[in-house]
Short mmCIF file of C-alpha atoms and ligand atoms in Angstrom, two decimals:
data_model
loop_
_atom_site.label_atom_id
_atom_site.label_comp_id
_atom_site.label_asym_id
_atom_site.label_seq_id
_atom_site.Cartn_x
_atom_site.Cartn_y
_atom_site.Cartn_z
CA MET A 40 -67.93 -92.47 86.56
CA SER A 41 -64.98 -91.79 88.91
CA SER A 42 -64.80 -88.30 90.48
CA LYS A 43 -61.67 -87.45 88.41
CA ARG A 44 -63.41 -88.33 85.14
CA LYS A 45 -66.46 -86.40 86.28
CA ASN A 46 -64.26 -83.35 87.00
CA ASN A 47 -62.58 -83.69 83.60
CA PHE A 48 -66.00 -83.89 81.94
CA PHE A 49 -66.99 -80.56 83.52
CA LYS A 50 -63.76 -79.04 82.24
CA THR A 51 -64.32 -80.14 78.63
CA LEU A 52 -64.90 -77.49 76.01
CA ALA A 53 -67.91 -79.46 74.74
CA PHE A 54 -69.55 -79.23 78.19
CA ARG A 55 -68.81 -75.51 78.51
CA LEU A 56 -70.12 -74.80 75.01
CA THR A 57 -73.27 -76.79 75.76
CA LEU A 58 -73.76 -74.82 78.97
CA LEU A 59 -73.24 -71.54 77.16
CA TYR A 60 -75.55 -72.50 74.31
CA THR A 61 -78.28 -73.73 76.67
CA GLY A 62 -77.90 -70.66 78.90
CA LEU A 63 -78.20 -68.28 75.95
CA PHE A 64 -81.16 -70.19 74.59
CA VAL A 65 -82.97 -70.20 77.94
CA VAL A 66 -82.26 -66.52 78.66
CA SER A 67 -83.50 -65.43 75.22
CA THR A 68 -86.63 -67.60 75.61
CA ILE A 69 -87.31 -66.08 79.06
CA ILE A 70 -86.88 -62.54 77.68
CA ALA A 71 -89.26 -63.35 74.80
CA PHE A 72 -91.77 -64.82 77.29
CA ALA A 73 -91.50 -61.81 79.62
CA CYS A 74 -92.25 -59.48 76.69
CA ILE A 75 -95.26 -61.56 75.61
CA TYR A 76 -96.47 -61.76 79.25
CA MET A 77 -96.28 -58.00 79.72
CA MET A 78 -97.97 -57.28 76.40
CA THR A 79 -100.77 -59.79 77.14
CA SER A 80 -101.30 -58.45 80.67
CA ARG A 81 -101.47 -54.86 79.33
CA ALA A 82 -103.94 -55.93 76.62
CA LEU A 83 -106.12 -57.65 79.25
CA ILE A 84 -106.17 -54.54 81.46
CA GLU A 85 -107.01 -52.37 78.45
CA GLN A 86 -109.86 -54.77 77.71
CA VAL A 87 -111.13 -54.49 81.32
CA ASP A 88 -110.85 -50.67 81.14
CA GLU A 89 -112.90 -50.64 77.96
CA ASP A 90 -115.53 -52.86 79.61
CA LEU A 91 -115.68 -50.50 82.61
CA LEU A 92 -116.19 -47.48 80.33
CA GLY A 93 -118.90 -49.42 78.45
CA ASP A 94 -120.61 -50.16 81.80
CA ILE A 95 -120.66 -46.42 82.62
CA GLU A 96 -122.55 -45.76 79.38
CA GLU A 97 -125.07 -48.48 80.22
CA LEU A 98 -125.54 -47.11 83.76
CA SER A 99 -126.04 -43.55 82.52
CA LEU A 100 -128.80 -44.88 80.25
CA ILE A 101 -130.51 -46.45 83.26
CA TYR A 102 -130.22 -43.13 85.12
CA VAL A 103 -131.36 -41.12 82.13
CA ASP A 104 -134.53 -39.86 83.82
CA GLY A 105 -132.94 -39.41 87.29
CA ASN A 106 -134.20 -42.75 88.56
CA VAL A 107 -131.79 -43.41 91.49
CA GLU A 108 -133.82 -46.44 92.68
CA ALA A 109 -133.44 -48.14 89.28
CA LEU A 110 -129.71 -47.47 89.46
CA GLN A 111 -129.42 -48.88 93.00
CA GLU A 112 -131.45 -51.88 91.87
CA GLU A 113 -129.03 -52.45 89.00
CA PHE A 114 -126.01 -52.15 91.36
CA SER A 115 -127.51 -54.64 93.80
CA GLN A 116 -128.32 -57.12 91.03
CA GLU A 117 -124.80 -56.92 89.59
CA VAL A 118 -123.23 -57.47 93.05
CA GLU A 119 -125.60 -60.32 93.75
CA SER A 120 -124.94 -62.12 90.48
CA ASP A 121 -121.09 -61.57 90.37
CA GLY A 122 -120.37 -61.56 94.12
CA GLU A 123 -119.41 -58.88 96.65
CA GLU A 124 -115.75 -59.75 96.22
CA ILE A 125 -115.90 -59.35 92.44
CA VAL A 126 -117.62 -55.97 91.91
CA PHE A 127 -118.55 -52.89 93.94
CA PHE A 128 -120.34 -49.60 93.21
CA ARG A 129 -120.19 -46.21 94.92
CA LEU A 130 -122.23 -43.13 94.00
CA PHE A 131 -121.11 -39.59 95.02
CA ASP A 132 -122.20 -36.07 94.40
CA ARG A 133 -119.66 -33.77 92.77
CA ASP A 134 -118.20 -32.83 96.23
CA GLY A 135 -117.58 -36.47 97.05
CA GLN A 136 -120.44 -37.00 99.53
CA THR A 137 -121.48 -40.67 99.39
CA LEU A 138 -125.03 -41.15 98.11
CA PHE A 139 -124.98 -44.92 97.78
CA THR A 140 -122.57 -47.81 98.13
CA THR A 141 -122.73 -51.59 97.81
CA ASN A 142 -121.23 -53.76 100.58
CA LEU A 143 -117.50 -52.93 100.71
CA ASP A 144 -116.45 -55.33 103.48
CA ALA A 145 -114.33 -57.39 101.10
CA TRP A 146 -112.62 -54.33 99.55
CA GLY A 147 -110.83 -52.96 102.62
CA GLU A 148 -109.83 -49.30 102.85
CA LEU A 149 -110.94 -47.49 99.69
CA GLU A 150 -110.01 -43.88 98.95
CA ASP A 151 -112.73 -41.59 100.37
CA GLY A 152 -115.20 -39.81 98.08
CA THR A 153 -113.95 -36.24 98.76
CA SER A 154 -110.44 -37.14 97.75
CA LEU A 155 -111.69 -38.96 94.62
CA ALA A 156 -113.89 -35.99 93.65
CA ARG A 157 -110.92 -33.61 94.09
CA ARG A 158 -108.64 -35.77 92.01
CA TYR A 159 -111.24 -36.10 89.29
CA LYS A 160 -111.70 -32.33 89.26
CA ILE A 161 -107.95 -31.74 88.84
CA GLU A 162 -107.41 -34.37 86.14
CA GLY A 163 -110.68 -33.84 84.29
CA ARG A 164 -110.84 -37.37 82.85
CA PRO A 165 -111.92 -40.85 84.05
CA LEU A 166 -109.56 -42.14 86.79
CA PHE A 167 -108.42 -45.76 86.47
CA SER A 168 -106.40 -47.48 89.18
CA THR A 169 -105.34 -50.97 90.21
CA ILE A 170 -105.82 -52.08 93.83
CA THR A 171 -105.39 -55.34 95.73
CA ILE A 172 -108.47 -56.96 97.29
CA PRO A 173 -107.26 -57.67 100.87
CA ASN A 174 -109.03 -61.02 101.44
CA THR A 175 -108.42 -62.73 98.15
CA LYS A 176 -105.13 -60.98 97.26
CA HIS A 177 -106.44 -60.66 93.73
CA LYS A 178 -105.96 -57.41 91.89
CA ALA A 179 -108.91 -55.26 90.86
CA ARG A 180 -109.37 -52.41 88.44
CA THR A 181 -111.41 -49.39 89.58
CA LEU A 182 -112.85 -46.48 87.62
CA VAL A 183 -114.06 -43.06 88.78
CA ALA A 184 -116.16 -41.28 86.13
CA PRO A 185 -119.07 -38.83 85.90
CA LEU A 186 -122.53 -40.38 85.55
CA THR A 187 -124.30 -37.03 85.09
CA ASP A 188 -123.33 -33.38 85.62
CA THR A 189 -124.04 -33.76 89.34
CA LEU A 190 -123.04 -37.37 90.05
CA LEU A 191 -119.75 -39.28 90.18
CA ILE A 192 -119.63 -43.04 90.18
CA GLN A 193 -116.81 -45.33 91.28
CA PHE A 194 -116.93 -48.99 90.58
CA GLY A 195 -114.41 -51.78 90.60
CA GLU A 196 -114.06 -55.19 89.05
CA SER A 197 -111.79 -58.01 90.18
CA LEU A 198 -109.04 -59.06 87.73
CA GLU A 199 -109.30 -62.65 88.97
CA GLU A 200 -110.28 -63.92 85.53
CA SER A 201 -107.37 -62.20 83.75
CA GLU A 202 -104.99 -63.37 86.46
CA SER A 203 -106.06 -66.98 86.10
CA TYR A 204 -105.64 -66.65 82.34
CA LEU A 205 -102.08 -65.35 82.88
CA ALA A 206 -101.42 -68.10 85.47
CA VAL A 207 -102.33 -70.75 82.88
CA PHE A 208 -100.04 -68.95 80.46
CA VAL A 209 -97.13 -69.11 82.98
CA GLU A 210 -97.87 -72.78 83.71
CA ILE A 211 -97.79 -73.71 80.02
CA PHE A 212 -94.62 -71.67 79.56
CA THR A 213 -92.88 -73.41 82.48
CA GLU A 214 -93.68 -76.82 80.99
CA ILE A 215 -92.49 -75.71 77.55
CA MET A 216 -89.38 -74.22 79.18
CA LEU A 217 -88.40 -77.55 80.74
CA PHE A 218 -88.78 -79.20 77.36
CA VAL A 219 -86.79 -76.37 75.71
CA ILE A 220 -83.93 -76.72 78.22
CA ILE A 221 -83.65 -80.45 77.52
CA ILE A 222 -83.79 -79.95 73.72
CA ALA A 223 -81.34 -76.98 73.86
CA ALA A 224 -78.87 -78.94 76.00
CA LEU A 225 -79.14 -81.95 73.68
CA CYS A 226 -78.72 -79.87 70.51
CA GLY A 227 -75.89 -77.87 72.14
CA TRP A 228 -74.12 -81.07 73.18
CA LEU A 229 -74.49 -82.64 69.72
CA MET A 230 -73.33 -79.45 67.99
CA ALA A 231 -70.34 -78.98 70.32
CA ARG A 232 -69.36 -82.65 69.96
CA GLY A 233 -69.69 -82.43 66.17
CA ALA A 234 -67.62 -79.25 65.99
CA LEU A 235 -64.94 -80.61 68.31
CA SER A 236 -64.76 -84.12 66.89
CA GLY A 237 -62.00 -82.91 64.53
CA VAL A 238 -59.96 -81.65 67.51
CA GLU A 239 -60.57 -84.99 69.22
CA GLU A 240 -59.23 -86.75 66.11
CA VAL A 241 -56.09 -84.58 66.09
CA THR A 242 -55.52 -85.46 69.77
CA ARG A 243 -56.01 -89.18 69.07
CA THR A 244 -53.58 -89.05 66.15
CA ALA A 245 -51.01 -87.09 68.21
CA LEU A 246 -51.23 -89.73 70.96
CA ARG A 247 -50.77 -92.55 68.44
CA ILE A 248 -47.77 -90.77 66.91
CA SER A 249 -46.25 -90.24 70.35
CA LYS A 250 -46.51 -94.02 70.83
CA GLY A 251 -44.40 -94.54 67.70
CA GLU A 252 -46.97 -94.87 64.90
CA PHE A 253 -45.24 -92.23 62.74
CA THR A 254 -47.26 -93.01 59.62
CA GLN A 255 -50.52 -91.86 61.28
CA ARG A 256 -52.16 -88.71 59.86
CA VAL A 257 -55.43 -86.91 60.66
CA PRO A 258 -58.01 -87.70 57.94
CA ILE A 259 -59.15 -84.50 56.23
CA LYS A 260 -62.97 -84.66 56.29
CA LEU A 261 -65.54 -81.96 55.68
CA ARG A 262 -65.99 -80.71 59.24
CA GLY A 263 -65.66 -76.96 58.74
CA TYR A 264 -62.86 -74.77 57.47
CA GLU A 265 -61.10 -74.21 60.83
CA ILE A 266 -60.93 -77.92 61.68
CA GLU A 267 -59.72 -78.76 58.16
CA ARG A 268 -56.99 -76.14 58.54
CA LEU A 269 -56.01 -77.52 61.94
CA ALA A 270 -55.84 -81.07 60.51
CA SER A 271 -53.79 -79.91 57.48
CA ALA A 272 -51.44 -77.84 59.67
CA PHE A 273 -51.02 -80.79 62.03
CA ASN A 274 -50.31 -83.22 59.17
CA TYR A 275 -47.91 -80.72 57.59
CA MET A 276 -46.08 -80.35 60.93
CA ILE A 277 -45.74 -84.13 61.28
CA ASP A 278 -44.50 -84.39 57.66
CA ARG A 279 -41.88 -81.73 58.40
CA ILE A 280 -40.79 -83.44 61.61
CA GLN A 281 -40.59 -86.74 59.78
CA SER A 282 -38.54 -85.27 56.95
CA LEU A 283 -36.24 -83.59 59.51
CA LEU A 284 -35.85 -86.90 61.32
CA ASN A 285 -35.14 -88.63 58.01
CA GLY A 286 -32.63 -85.86 57.24
CA ILE A 287 -30.89 -86.39 60.59
CA ARG A 288 -30.85 -90.14 60.01
CA GLU A 289 -29.47 -89.65 56.50
CA VAL A 290 -26.80 -87.24 57.74
CA THR A 291 -25.81 -89.64 60.54
CA ASP A 292 -25.56 -92.50 58.03
CA ASN A 293 -23.54 -90.34 55.67
CA ILE A 294 -21.20 -89.14 58.42
CA ALA A 295 -20.61 -92.69 59.53
CA HIS A 296 -20.06 -93.77 55.93
CA ASP A 297 -17.73 -90.87 55.08
CA LEU A 298 -15.72 -91.19 58.27
CA ARG A 299 -15.24 -94.90 57.74
CA SER A 300 -13.13 -94.52 54.54
CA PRO A 301 -10.38 -92.27 55.97
CA ILE A 302 -10.31 -94.19 59.26
CA THR A 303 -10.15 -97.55 57.45
CA SER A 304 -7.43 -96.17 55.19
CA MET A 305 -5.40 -94.90 58.18
CA ARG A 306 -5.82 -98.19 60.00
CA GLY A 307 -4.88 -100.25 56.92
CA THR A 308 -1.75 -98.21 56.25
CA ALA A 309 -0.73 -98.34 59.91
CA GLU A 310 -1.30 -102.12 60.09
CA THR A 311 0.62 -102.80 56.87
CA THR A 312 3.47 -100.59 57.97
CA LEU A 313 3.60 -102.25 61.39
CA MET A 314 3.71 -105.74 59.86
CA ASN A 315 5.89 -105.09 56.84
CA GLY A 316 7.58 -101.72 57.41
CA SER A 317 11.28 -102.22 57.52
CA ASP A 318 12.80 -98.76 57.44
CA ILE A 319 12.09 -95.19 58.45
CA ASP A 320 10.76 -94.29 54.96
CA ASP A 321 7.84 -96.73 55.35
CA PHE A 322 6.93 -95.10 58.65
CA ARG A 323 7.31 -91.62 57.13
CA ALA A 324 4.90 -92.62 54.36
CA MET A 325 2.41 -93.91 56.97
CA ALA A 326 2.65 -90.62 58.91
CA GLY A 327 2.13 -88.65 55.68
CA ASN A 328 -0.97 -90.71 54.84
CA THR A 329 -2.30 -90.24 58.37
CA VAL A 330 -1.83 -86.44 58.18
CA GLU A 331 -3.61 -86.38 54.78
CA GLU A 332 -6.57 -88.42 56.02
CA CYS A 333 -6.75 -86.37 59.22
CA ASP A 334 -6.85 -83.19 57.11
CA ARG A 335 -9.76 -84.66 55.15
CA LEU A 336 -11.55 -85.51 58.35
CA LEU A 337 -10.87 -82.08 59.81
CA SER A 338 -12.11 -80.28 56.71
CA MET A 339 -15.34 -82.33 56.86
CA VAL A 340 -15.85 -81.57 60.53
CA ASN A 341 -15.09 -77.88 59.94
CA ALA A 342 -17.52 -77.74 57.02
CA MET A 343 -20.23 -79.23 59.22
CA LEU A 344 -19.54 -76.71 61.97
CA ASP A 345 -19.65 -73.91 59.36
CA ILE A 346 -23.04 -75.17 58.13
CA SER A 347 -24.41 -75.21 61.69
CA GLU A 348 -23.11 -71.70 62.24
CA ALA A 349 -24.66 -70.42 58.99
CA GLU A 350 -27.93 -72.14 59.88
CA ALA A 351 -27.97 -70.29 63.20
CA GLY A 352 -28.80 -67.24 61.01
CA ALA A 353 -28.17 -63.54 61.50
CA SER A 354 -27.24 -63.92 65.20
CA LYS A 355 -23.90 -65.50 64.26
CA MET A 356 -23.07 -63.11 61.43
CA GLU A 357 -20.82 -60.08 61.31
CA ILE A 358 -22.79 -57.79 59.04
CA GLU A 359 -20.91 -55.09 57.14
CA GLU A 360 -21.07 -53.22 53.85
CA ILE A 361 -19.58 -55.41 51.09
CA ASP A 362 -18.72 -54.64 47.49
CA LEU A 363 -19.88 -57.84 45.78
CA SER A 364 -18.02 -57.03 42.53
CA LYS A 365 -14.74 -56.74 44.47
CA VAL A 366 -15.30 -60.02 46.36
CA VAL A 367 -16.10 -61.95 43.16
CA ARG A 368 -13.14 -60.36 41.34
CA GLN A 369 -10.78 -61.42 44.18
CA ALA A 370 -12.20 -64.96 44.13
CA CYS A 371 -11.61 -65.20 40.37
CA GLU A 372 -8.01 -64.05 40.88
CA ILE A 373 -7.47 -66.78 43.46
CA PHE A 374 -8.97 -69.49 41.21
CA GLN A 375 -7.26 -68.22 38.02
CA PRO A 376 -4.06 -70.33 38.46
CA ILE A 377 -6.10 -73.54 39.01
CA ALA A 378 -8.24 -72.68 35.96
CA GLU A 379 -5.14 -72.18 33.84
CA GLU A 380 -3.71 -75.46 35.07
CA ARG A 381 -6.90 -77.22 33.93
CA GLU A 382 -7.09 -75.25 30.69
CA LEU A 383 -10.34 -73.56 31.67
CA SER A 384 -11.24 -69.98 30.92
CA LEU A 385 -12.80 -67.74 33.59
CA ASP A 386 -15.01 -65.01 32.15
CA LEU A 387 -16.10 -62.33 34.65
CA GLN A 388 -18.65 -59.58 34.10
CA ALA A 389 -19.28 -57.28 37.04
CA PRO A 390 -20.15 -53.61 37.52
CA SER A 391 -17.43 -51.40 39.04
CA ALA A 392 -19.23 -51.56 42.42
CA CYS A 393 -22.21 -53.52 43.69
CA ASN A 394 -22.88 -53.08 47.40
CA ILE A 395 -24.79 -55.32 49.78
CA SER A 396 -24.86 -55.76 53.53
CA GLY A 397 -23.69 -59.19 54.68
CA ASP A 398 -21.02 -61.30 56.34
CA LEU A 399 -17.86 -60.92 54.23
CA LYS A 400 -16.25 -64.23 55.20
CA LYS A 401 -19.42 -66.18 54.53
CA ILE A 402 -20.05 -64.52 51.16
CA GLN A 403 -16.43 -65.29 50.19
CA ARG A 404 -17.00 -68.92 51.23
CA LEU A 405 -20.21 -69.08 49.18
CA ILE A 406 -18.55 -67.81 46.00
CA SER A 407 -15.46 -69.99 46.38
CA ASN A 408 -17.61 -73.13 46.91
CA LEU A 409 -19.59 -72.47 43.72
CA LEU A 410 -16.47 -71.57 41.73
CA ASP A 411 -14.63 -74.62 43.07
CA ASN A 412 -17.49 -76.88 41.89
CA ALA A 413 -17.63 -75.21 38.47
CA LEU A 414 -13.89 -75.82 38.03
CA LYS A 415 -14.08 -79.39 39.38
CA TYR A 416 -16.95 -80.49 37.18
CA THR A 417 -15.93 -78.84 33.90
CA PRO A 418 -13.59 -80.82 31.63
CA ARG A 419 -10.49 -79.27 30.07
CA GLY A 420 -11.13 -76.56 27.49
CA GLY A 421 -14.41 -75.50 29.13
CA THR A 422 -15.57 -72.03 30.07
CA ILE A 423 -16.86 -70.68 33.38
CA SER A 424 -18.83 -67.42 33.17
CA ILE A 425 -19.37 -65.35 36.29
CA GLU A 426 -21.72 -62.42 36.31
CA VAL A 427 -22.62 -59.92 39.04
CA SER A 428 -25.65 -57.70 38.49
CA ALA A 429 -28.04 -55.45 40.40
CA HIS A 430 -31.84 -55.43 39.94
CA GLU A 431 -33.66 -52.87 42.05
CA LYS A 432 -33.22 -54.13 45.65
CA GLU A 433 -31.63 -57.45 44.60
CA ARG A 434 -28.06 -58.44 43.85
CA ILE A 435 -27.52 -61.46 41.59
CA ILE A 436 -24.44 -63.62 41.15
CA THR A 437 -24.56 -66.18 38.31
CA ILE A 438 -21.90 -68.87 37.95
CA GLU A 439 -22.32 -70.87 34.77
CA ASP A 440 -20.16 -73.65 33.36
CA ASN A 441 -20.38 -75.85 30.29
CA GLY A 442 -19.21 -78.91 32.21
CA ILE A 443 -20.69 -82.34 32.92
CA GLY A 444 -24.00 -80.98 34.27
CA ILE A 445 -26.27 -82.68 36.79
CA ASP A 446 -28.75 -85.45 36.10
CA GLU A 447 -32.37 -84.44 36.72
CA ASN A 448 -32.71 -87.32 39.22
CA ASP A 449 -29.85 -85.87 41.28
CA LEU A 450 -30.97 -82.24 41.15
CA PRO A 451 -33.41 -82.38 44.11
CA TYR A 452 -30.70 -83.80 46.40
CA ILE A 453 -27.53 -81.86 45.60
CA PHE A 454 -28.12 -79.42 48.50
CA HIS A 455 -28.45 -82.30 50.99
CA ARG A 456 -25.50 -82.84 53.28
CA PHE A 457 -23.00 -85.44 52.00
CA TYR A 458 -24.90 -85.95 48.76
CA ARG A 459 -22.60 -86.53 45.81
CA CYS A 460 -23.72 -87.50 42.32
CA ASP A 461 -22.25 -90.78 41.13
CA HIS A 462 -20.26 -89.19 38.31
CA SER A 463 -18.40 -86.94 40.77
CA ARG A 464 -17.08 -89.72 42.98
CA SER A 465 -13.77 -89.56 41.06
CA GLN A 466 -13.35 -85.92 42.18
CA GLU A 467 -12.27 -84.85 45.62
CA GLY A 468 -15.05 -83.61 47.84
CA SER A 469 -17.26 -84.32 50.80
CA GLY A 470 -20.71 -83.41 49.50
CA LEU A 471 -20.94 -80.51 51.96
CA GLY A 472 -20.02 -77.55 49.70
CA LEU A 473 -23.51 -76.88 48.35
CA SER A 474 -25.18 -77.46 51.74
CA LEU A 475 -22.94 -74.74 53.19
CA ALA A 476 -23.63 -72.45 50.19
CA GLN A 477 -27.37 -72.95 50.68
CA ALA A 478 -27.14 -72.26 54.44
CA ILE A 479 -25.16 -69.03 53.83
CA VAL A 480 -27.65 -67.76 51.22
CA THR A 481 -30.62 -68.56 53.51
CA ALA A 482 -28.92 -66.76 56.42
CA HIS A 483 -28.69 -63.71 54.14
CA ALA A 484 -32.43 -64.01 53.33
CA GLY A 485 -31.60 -64.87 49.72
CA GLN A 486 -32.18 -67.71 47.27
CA LEU A 487 -29.90 -70.22 45.58
CA ASN A 488 -31.24 -71.76 42.37
CA VAL A 489 -29.71 -74.27 40.03
CA PHE A 490 -30.45 -74.91 36.36
CA SER A 491 -28.62 -77.89 34.94
CA LYS A 492 -28.80 -80.69 32.42
CA SER A 493 -26.60 -83.73 32.30
CA GLY A 494 -23.84 -83.15 29.70
CA SER A 495 -24.73 -79.50 29.04
CA GLY A 496 -23.34 -77.68 32.07
CA SER A 497 -24.85 -75.99 35.10
CA ARG A 498 -25.92 -72.52 36.11
CA PHE A 499 -26.06 -71.55 39.80
CA VAL A 500 -27.93 -68.31 40.52
CA VAL A 501 -27.57 -66.57 43.90
CA THR A 502 -30.10 -63.82 44.65
CA LEU A 503 -29.37 -61.68 47.71
CA PRO A 504 -31.26 -58.70 49.09
CA GLU A 505 -29.37 -55.41 49.03
CA ARG A 506 -30.04 -54.87 52.75
CA LEU A 507 -30.65 -57.35 55.54
CA SER A 508 -33.73 -56.26 57.42
P1 LIG B 762 -18.77 -81.94 46.46
O1 LIG B 762 -17.81 -81.84 47.59
O2 LIG B 762 -19.00 -83.35 46.05
O3 LIG B 762 -18.47 -81.04 45.36
P2 LIG B 762 -21.08 -80.28 46.82
O4 LIG B 762 -22.04 -80.23 47.94
O5 LIG B 762 -20.33 -79.08 46.51
O6 LIG B 762 -20.15 -81.52 47.11
O7 LIG B 762 -21.88 -80.74 45.53
C1 LIG B 762 -22.76 -81.83 45.60
C2 LIG B 762 -22.80 -82.55 44.26
O8 LIG B 762 -23.43 -81.71 43.29
C3 LIG B 762 -21.45 -82.81 43.73
O9 LIG B 762 -20.96 -84.03 44.22
C4 LIG B 762 -21.69 -82.83 42.24
O10 LIG B 762 -22.07 -84.13 41.83
C5 LIG B 762 -22.84 -81.90 42.03
N1 LIG B 762 -22.39 -80.60 41.52
C6 LIG B 762 -22.20 -79.47 42.20
N2 LIG B 762 -21.84 -78.45 41.39
C7 LIG B 762 -21.76 -78.95 40.16
C8 LIG B 762 -21.44 -78.42 38.86
N3 LIG B 762 -21.09 -77.15 38.71
N4 LIG B 762 -21.51 -79.25 37.81
C9 LIG B 762 -21.88 -80.54 37.95
N5 LIG B 762 -22.19 -81.11 39.12
C10 LIG B 762 -22.14 -80.33 40.21
#
């Protein structure tokens, strides 16, 4: 493994999680062991204390008739059988004067009898203490207690046996601990790898997509809710990017296609005039055609700039208080002569005032685009109904015609830039009117819905919030 890869490995989340998991596991095991160790050691000492108290009872039985020799004999036998470094006995009167003691060479400096007798007098109960045997470094437990009304006895017992029991306990624990660390690290690594495999898959897919494999998606497997959500969000993001890219491609194709017609027309007219034009009238006609085609081109370019501006949202808007009823009424007045020319009736229903906050010019553009379409796609004798209404915090404009309607196959695309249904090719237009309308409504945080059926007319419903937040 190169040093760079090794460094990267130590930086991986899987490694850090494994370390954390193992660390937590080891620390909690050590705490549990420490508790057990302390409880066991206390239980062992309590056991020793009980034994020492039991020994006192036995010794007082031996001394029952004041037989000091029998007692000394017993002490000597105990020391001989257990060893001078394992037990010792000291006998005092109640003032602490030593009456008898076994060999104390191995026990170092012991507290003198007077002091022990004083302490016993103050506390009034058996005195237990733990001391260290200087030579062996083992601990020992000592007890000072009354043997009779006139005698005090002190004797001690090495804790060597308990210590070796605890040492075995520590040894076994250390071995188990090593095993536990390996198992914890292995489990931690497997768990971290399992949990992060989904993230790994997202990374792999992202890398493949960045190399041009745009159809790649992260498989949604059962790996836990968070990973599934990440995979779905990632796939959704890629779908959106792809549809945006397709949209851009489509728009570029459409622009190229729609620009080609006027340019070809201008070129054709110019070429024909140059080859065959004989008088000034031919050249005038060519200039007129060129101006007309240029106007078409300019209106397309302007519409596209307007869409971009509307899509920029509230930042590019001049928000003011608008009376929607007034704006729609004015639009109807403007379109009335065209409607009359086409023998169409305009039917307006609007309250005396209906206020919203918005960009006046853009709202005017929205209404005129929808009205223009209604007039364009309704045959002679038809009716266009316009209604303005207010519902709580919403303002609704409905523009309904009984014209040619829209085929259900076309409906999903009519808001796309440059999209024109086949039947409308005979009419003038660029396929940008509804895209602009949609962009304006979205910039005003509203909704534009269409209900239409081929041959039965169309209804466009604009819902705008009363106030822009
Ligand atoms: P256009 O410049 O072609 O009118 P729009 O973006 O305004 O472009 O509309 C897109 C297409 O939606 C139109 O070409 C037309 O086919 C269809 N359309 C829009 N409004 C209506 C309507 N009121 N009735 C029937 N078809 C409509």
